[in-house]
Amino acid sequence: MQSESALNSYMVHPNIDPIIVSLGPLDLRWYGLMYLLGFLFAWWWGNRQCDMPHYKQAGWTRDRFSDLLFWGFIGVVIGGRVGYVVFYQFDYLLQNPLYLFDITSGGMSFHGGLLGVITVLLIFARKMQMKLLQVGDFIAPLVPVGLGLGRIGNFINGELWGRVTDVPWAIIYPAAGPEPRHPSQLYQAGLEGLLLFVILALYSRKPRPTGAISGLFLLGYGLARFIVEFFRQPDAHLGLLSMGMSMGQWLSLPMVMIGAALIIMAYKGRKA
């Protein structure tokens, strides 16, 4: 138990209103703004990629990318919501199936959003007569910045906080009690967002074997998420699962394994 003077030395989360402005019946929220900024960044960076010689040779044009980005956004929203309800609120879903459509209550899952995007990529690839991993290699560098911005939205909202700690940069979240906690949202923004983007942006500047960029994204995100989960407070209704790992860690392990396998197969010239 820390003394009151010690607790006073920590920064307190400012408890920012999640709603930026209300426009009649519509509310502009920080989390929604972060999604919008992430979408705009993906549009800008994707158009830059379309001008790169190796992507042009692969058949990428700005019109083709615009179509993919639109449907990819739909896949993120639907997949993210379904994934959150199924992975984290399944018992509640069984009691109230309409909860799936209650978007006003919030709740999005990255792993669900990823499955939604993969579904869209698969349909798009078949339509354009491209390989799924070719499409994935193009899209992968566009994703991390949006993920990082989403975590900043979580921090502004004062949600998904970290575990109790005494590190000097700990933050007291009023909604979580008086104990100082890891700002795990910022850890995720730095690792899953900024660092992963820099790695993928540099790696994708040159032609790579099909599947290598997709594999690097899955491996990088999976490792980053797995590590940060040690500092993030587990969901109260789930707690830690078997082997003392959280749901986020169990969902990230397949990403790490699949990502590593894709990279190995890409460089060995094997069909994934």
PDB file of N, CA, C and O in Angstrom, residues 64-89:
ATOM      1  N   ARG A  64      -7.958   1.223 -58.072  1.00  0.00           N
ATOM      2  CA  ARG A  64      -8.095  -0.103 -57.479  1.00  0.00           C
ATOM      3  C   ARG A  64      -7.928  -0.034 -55.970  1.00  0.00           C
ATOM      4  O   ARG A  64      -8.662  -0.673 -55.221  1.00  0.00           O
ATOM      5  N   PHE A  65      -6.978   0.779 -55.535  1.00  0.00           N
ATOM      6  CA  PHE A  65      -6.748   0.911 -54.105  1.00  0.00           C
ATOM      7  C   PHE A  65      -7.935   1.582 -53.419  1.00  0.00           C
ATOM      8  O   PHE A  65      -8.323   1.198 -52.312  1.00  0.00           O
ATOM      9  N   SER A  66      -8.544   2.596 -54.027  1.00  0.00           N
ATOM     10  CA  SER A  66      -9.696   3.283 -53.432  1.00  0.00           C
ATOM     11  C   SER A  66     -10.840   2.317 -53.180  1.00  0.00           C
ATOM     12  O   SER A  66     -11.493   2.364 -52.127  1.00  0.00           O
ATOM     13  N   ASP A  67     -11.098   1.428 -54.153  1.00  0.00           N
ATOM     14  CA  ASP A  67     -12.150   0.423 -53.966  1.00  0.00           C
ATOM     15  C   ASP A  67     -11.824  -0.487 -52.786  1.00  0.00           C
ATOM     16  O   ASP A  67     -12.692  -0.781 -51.952  1.00  0.00           O
ATOM     17  N   LEU A  68     -10.582  -0.927 -52.712  1.00  0.00           N
ATOM     18  CA  LEU A  68     -10.183  -1.821 -51.631  1.00  0.00           C
ATOM     19  C   LEU A  68     -10.278  -1.134 -50.275  1.00  0.00           C
ATOM     20  O   LEU A  68     -10.723  -1.729 -49.288  1.00  0.00           O
ATOM     21  N   LEU A  69      -9.866   0.137 -50.201  1.00  0.00           N
ATOM     22  CA  LEU A  69      -9.870   0.854 -48.933  1.00  0.00           C
ATOM     23  C   LEU A  69     -11.288   1.011 -48.402  1.00  0.00           C
ATOM     24  O   LEU A  69     -11.528   0.860 -47.193  1.00  0.00           O
ATOM     25  N   PHE A  70     -12.225   1.292 -49.273  1.00  0.00           N
ATOM     26  CA  PHE A  70     -13.613   1.444 -48.843  1.00  0.00           C
ATOM     27  C   PHE A  70     -14.133   0.159 -48.216  1.00  0.00           C
ATOM     28  O   PHE A  70     -14.666   0.159 -47.094  1.00  0.00           O
ATOM     29  N   TRP A  71     -13.975  -0.955 -48.930  1.00  0.00           N
ATOM     30  CA  TRP A  71     -14.487  -2.224 -48.414  1.00  0.00           C
ATOM     31  C   TRP A  71     -13.671  -2.705 -47.226  1.00  0.00           C
ATOM     32  O   TRP A  71     -14.198  -3.369 -46.332  1.00  0.00           O
ATOM     33  N   GLY A  72     -12.385  -2.367 -47.198  1.00  0.00           N
ATOM     34  CA  GLY A  72     -11.567  -2.723 -46.045  1.00  0.00           C
ATOM     35  C   GLY A  72     -12.054  -2.026 -44.783  1.00  0.00           C
ATOM     36  O   GLY A  72     -12.064  -2.617 -43.697  1.00  0.00           O
ATOM     37  N   PHE A  73     -12.469  -0.768 -44.914  1.00  0.00           N
ATOM     38  CA  PHE A  73     -12.994  -0.029 -43.768  1.00  0.00           C
ATOM     39  C   PHE A  73     -14.272  -0.692 -43.251  1.00  0.00           C
ATOM     40  O   PHE A  73     -14.459  -0.823 -42.039  1.00  0.00           O
ATOM     41  N   ILE A  74     -15.128  -1.130 -44.174  1.00  0.00           N
ATOM     42  CA  ILE A  74     -16.352  -1.832 -43.775  1.00  0.00           C
ATOM     43  C   ILE A  74     -15.989  -3.116 -43.029  1.00  0.00           C
ATOM     44  O   ILE A  74     -16.598  -3.464 -42.004  1.00  0.00           O
ATOM     45  N   GLY A  75     -14.984  -3.830 -43.541  1.00  0.00           N
ATOM     46  CA  GLY A  75     -14.559  -5.066 -42.898  1.00  0.00           C
ATOM     47  C   GLY A  75     -14.025  -4.839 -41.498  1.00  0.00           C
ATOM     48  O   GLY A  75     -14.279  -5.632 -40.585  1.00  0.00           O
ATOM     49  N   VAL A  76     -13.278  -3.739 -41.306  1.00  0.00           N
ATOM     50  CA  VAL A  76     -12.745  -3.404 -39.980  1.00  0.00           C
ATOM     51  C   VAL A  76     -13.878  -3.167 -38.989  1.00  0.00           C
ATOM     52  O   VAL A  76     -13.869  -3.699 -37.867  1.00  0.00           O
ATOM     53  N   VAL A  77     -14.851  -2.371 -39.389  1.00  0.00           N
ATOM     54  CA  VAL A  77     -15.937  -1.997 -38.474  1.00  0.00           C
ATOM     55  C   VAL A  77     -16.785  -3.214 -38.108  1.00  0.00           C
ATOM     56  O   VAL A  77     -17.038  -3.490 -36.926  1.00  0.00           O
ATOM     57  N   ILE A  78     -17.218  -3.971 -39.123  1.00  0.00           N
ATOM     58  CA  ILE A  78     -18.077  -5.125 -38.852  1.00  0.00           C
ATOM     59  C   ILE A  78     -17.299  -6.214 -38.115  1.00  0.00           C
ATOM     60  O   ILE A  78     -17.760  -6.763 -37.109  1.00  0.00           O
ATOM     61  N   GLY A  79     -16.104  -6.535 -38.618  1.00  0.00           N
ATOM     62  CA  GLY A  79     -15.303  -7.567 -37.977  1.00  0.00           C
ATOM     63  C   GLY A  79     -14.892  -7.194 -36.567  1.00  0.00           C
ATOM     64  O   GLY A  79     -14.883  -8.030 -35.664  1.00  0.00           O
ATOM     65  N   GLY A  80     -14.535  -5.908 -36.366  1.00  0.00           N
ATOM     66  CA  GLY A  80     -14.137  -5.462 -35.042  1.00  0.00           C
ATOM     67  C   GLY A  80     -15.251  -5.592 -34.027  1.00  0.00           C
ATOM     68  O   GLY A  80     -15.032  -6.015 -32.886  1.00  0.00           O
ATOM     69  N   ARG A  81     -16.465  -5.237 -34.443  1.00  0.00           N
ATOM     70  CA  ARG A  81     -17.601  -5.336 -33.522  1.00  0.00           C
ATOM     71  C   ARG A  81     -17.961  -6.790 -33.229  1.00  0.00           C
ATOM     72  O   ARG A  81     -18.143  -7.185 -32.071  1.00  0.00           O
ATOM     73  N   VAL A  82     -18.063  -7.601 -34.286  1.00  0.00           N
ATOM     74  CA  VAL A  82     -18.404  -9.018 -34.097  1.00  0.00           C
ATOM     75  C   VAL A  82     -17.326  -9.712 -33.256  1.00  0.00           C
ATOM     76  O   VAL A  82     -17.631 -10.497 -32.356  1.00  0.00           O
ATOM     77  N   GLY A  83     -16.065  -9.425 -33.547  1.00  0.00           N
ATOM     78  CA  GLY A  83     -14.983 -10.039 -32.800  1.00  0.00           C
ATOM     79  C   GLY A  83     -15.019  -9.687 -31.327  1.00  0.00           C
ATOM     80  O   GLY A  83     -14.807 -10.544 -30.466  1.00  0.00           O
ATOM     81  N   TYR A  84     -15.301  -8.407 -31.010  1.00  0.00           N
ATOM     82  CA  TYR A  84     -15.366  -7.992 -29.611  1.00  0.00           C
ATOM     83  C   TYR A  84     -16.461  -8.739 -28.871  1.00  0.00           C
ATOM     84  O   TYR A  84     -16.256  -9.247 -27.751  1.00  0.00           O
ATOM     85  N   VAL A  85     -17.638  -8.823 -29.494  1.00  0.00           N
ATOM     86  CA  VAL A  85     -18.768  -9.468 -28.836  1.00  0.00           C
ATOM     87  C   VAL A  85     -18.510 -10.965 -28.664  1.00  0.00           C
ATOM     88  O   VAL A  85     -18.792 -11.541 -27.609  1.00  0.00           O
ATOM     89  N   VAL A  86     -17.948 -11.612 -29.694  1.00  0.00           N
ATOM     90  CA  VAL A  86     -17.726 -13.062 -29.635  1.00  0.00           C
ATOM     91  C   VAL A  86     -16.555 -13.411 -28.718  1.00  0.00           C
ATOM     92  O   VAL A  86     -16.637 -14.333 -27.897  1.00  0.00           O
ATOM     93  N   PHE A  87     -15.450 -12.681 -28.828  1.00  0.00           N
ATOM     94  CA  PHE A  87     -14.258 -13.009 -28.048  1.00  0.00           C
ATOM     95  C   PHE A  87     -14.346 -12.573 -26.584  1.00  0.00           C
ATOM     96  O   PHE A  87     -13.839 -13.258 -25.698  1.00  0.00           O
ATOM     97  N   TYR A  88     -14.981 -11.408 -26.342  1.00  0.00           N
ATOM     98  CA  TYR A  88     -14.919 -10.819 -25.013  1.00  0.00           C
ATOM     99  C   TYR A  88     -16.264 -10.724 -24.290  1.00  0.00           C
ATOM    100  O   TYR A  88     -16.285 -10.512 -23.082  1.00  0.00           O
ATOM    101  N   GLN A  89     -17.368 -10.827 -25.020  1.00  0.00           N
ATOM    102  CA  GLN A  89     -18.679 -10.681 -24.393  1.00  0.00           C
ATOM    103  C   GLN A  89     -19.629 -11.797 -24.819  1.00  0.00           C
ATOM    104  O   GLN A  89     -20.843 -11.575 -24.939  1.00  0.00           O
TER     105      GLN A  89
END
